[in-house]
Amino acid sequence: MNKKKIRTVIGIAAALGLGFLLYNQTLPNAYVPAEDEIALQIRFDIKEDIGLLVYDCCAGGHACSGGTSNADGSLIRHDSNLMIGLRQEELGSPADPAALSIQFRIITEYVSPNYENIYPNDITKYMEPVSWEAHFGESYLITITGDKTNGYQAVLSE
């Protein structure tokens, strides 16, 4: 090969390498759940920012609860995307697939989270439970819509 062809090949390889690096840096990596985890991607399409998102779930007759808030005490934005991971052990180690039922609650104002997940009724908005056969190692999208006045809805996307 002559020097001109070698430089061209090196230039193309460098451009492809740089393009791959930029691509990996600019696009967020999709969350991949562990083999013993059910991942819930929560997408908000609500009218106002909220304080906390709390959930109560049941899988195979075992109940658990949890929630999420911003560590700095700020409100969760009305158009946020959150990820919740539910480990098989946390769910009482049900079989795969697991009959999963989850009920979300929105706490409309920020209050300090507590382990009991008990919050004042006047700022707590319950949603109807969402139920489905969930597989460990899979991700599911749940969209939450609505507002403080008319209530909120959680819908599992197929």
XYZ file of C-alpha atoms in Angstrom:
158
model
C 0.000 0.000 0.000
C 1.213 3.427 -0.678
C 1.363 6.137 2.006
C -1.686 7.979 0.676
C -3.929 4.895 1.023
C -2.586 4.193 4.523
C -3.349 7.774 5.615
C -6.842 7.515 4.155
C -7.540 4.246 5.995
C -6.184 5.692 9.270
C -8.267 8.859 8.783
C -11.451 6.875 8.175
C -10.761 4.644 11.216
C -10.119 7.704 13.398
C -13.320 9.404 12.190
C -15.374 6.253 12.875
C -13.812 5.867 16.304
C -14.480 9.500 17.185
C -18.040 9.226 15.903
C -18.638 6.114 18.038
C -17.295 7.873 21.148
C -19.492 10.925 20.548
C -22.520 8.701 19.935
C -21.981 6.864 23.251
C -21.513 10.135 25.148
C -24.578 11.948 23.781
C -27.206 9.184 23.970
C -28.274 7.964 27.413
C -27.765 4.292 28.035
C -30.958 2.309 28.419
C -31.266 0.725 31.842
C -30.899 -3.037 31.692
C -32.413 -4.801 34.699
C -30.590 -7.635 36.447
C -31.888 -11.198 36.002
C -33.596 -10.999 39.421
C -35.107 -7.545 38.935
C -38.226 -6.015 37.415
C -37.509 -2.485 36.181
C -40.286 0.084 36.098
C -39.747 3.156 33.967
C -42.137 5.783 35.290
C -42.981 8.563 32.859
C -44.807 11.605 34.224
C -47.217 13.526 32.027
C -48.905 15.484 34.815
C -49.924 19.109 35.243
C -47.793 20.104 38.252
C -44.575 19.137 39.994
C -44.944 16.765 42.969
C -43.209 16.048 46.267
C -42.859 12.261 46.324
C -43.943 9.169 44.422
C -44.788 6.273 46.747
C -45.776 2.744 45.761
C -47.257 -0.316 47.430
C -46.798 -3.567 45.572
C -47.729 -7.188 45.927
C -46.167 -10.162 44.167
C -47.109 -13.738 44.959
C -48.907 -12.653 48.117
C -45.896 -10.751 49.503
C -46.363 -7.009 50.059
C -43.685 -4.319 49.935
C -43.547 -0.572 49.535
C -41.118 2.130 48.557
C -40.897 5.513 47.008
C -38.756 8.178 45.496
C -38.103 11.866 45.952
C -35.379 14.336 45.121
C -32.579 14.137 47.687
C -32.253 17.922 47.776
C -35.912 18.374 48.773
C -36.924 19.918 45.452
C -40.108 18.870 43.696
C -40.136 16.083 41.107
C -40.800 17.725 37.740
C -44.135 17.136 36.048
C -42.400 15.716 32.958
C -39.810 13.526 34.707
C -38.792 9.979 33.923
C -37.929 7.795 36.910
C -36.610 4.248 37.214
C -37.687 1.894 39.986
C -36.045 -1.505 40.363
C -37.912 -4.271 42.181
C -35.633 -7.142 43.235
C -36.974 -10.673 43.410
C -35.848 -10.958 47.048
C -37.613 -7.691 47.934
C -40.791 -9.108 46.373
C -40.639 -12.268 48.495
C -38.912 -14.335 45.758
C -42.001 -15.174 43.696
C -41.827 -17.417 40.647
C -41.152 -16.003 37.202
C -43.423 -14.613 35.862
C -44.744 -12.885 38.959
C -48.326 -11.729 39.335
C -47.435 -8.131 40.185
C -49.835 -5.484 41.438
C -48.623 -1.982 42.210
C -50.519 1.008 43.537
C -48.923 4.429 43.275
C -49.532 7.411 45.527
C -48.514 10.947 44.749
C -47.576 13.151 47.663
C -48.377 16.558 46.213
C -45.981 18.540 48.436
C -42.464 17.754 49.481
C -42.216 16.203 52.933
C -39.298 14.249 54.339
C -39.615 10.613 53.282
C -40.172 8.044 56.035
C -39.776 4.271 56.140
C -43.420 3.706 57.016
C -44.565 5.603 53.889
C -47.273 7.312 55.925
C -48.079 10.863 54.808
C -50.872 13.369 55.522
C -54.147 12.462 53.788
C -54.713 15.992 52.491
C -51.579 15.829 50.305
C -51.839 12.116 49.342
C -53.473 11.155 46.039
C -54.031 7.432 45.419
C -54.239 5.830 41.993
C -55.981 2.634 40.982
C -53.599 -0.366 41.113
C -51.913 -1.631 37.965
C -51.601 -5.435 37.682
C -49.866 -7.733 35.192
C -47.677 -10.815 34.796
C -44.172 -9.390 35.138
C -40.996 -11.197 34.111
C -37.734 -10.760 35.966
C -35.014 -9.237 33.815
C -37.597 -7.135 31.946
C -38.488 -3.418 31.908
C -42.000 -2.005 31.886
C -43.192 1.506 31.098
C -45.844 3.084 33.307
C -47.189 6.514 32.400
C -48.740 8.667 35.101
C -51.145 11.379 33.972
C -53.532 13.798 35.650
C -53.417 16.576 38.207
C -53.958 17.359 41.876
C -57.546 18.542 41.358
C -58.894 15.741 39.141
C -56.683 12.893 40.328
C -53.952 10.812 38.741
C -53.926 7.646 36.660
C -51.179 5.070 36.165
C -51.265 3.098 32.907
C -49.003 0.223 31.890
C -47.850 0.525 28.268
C -48.007 -2.674 26.274
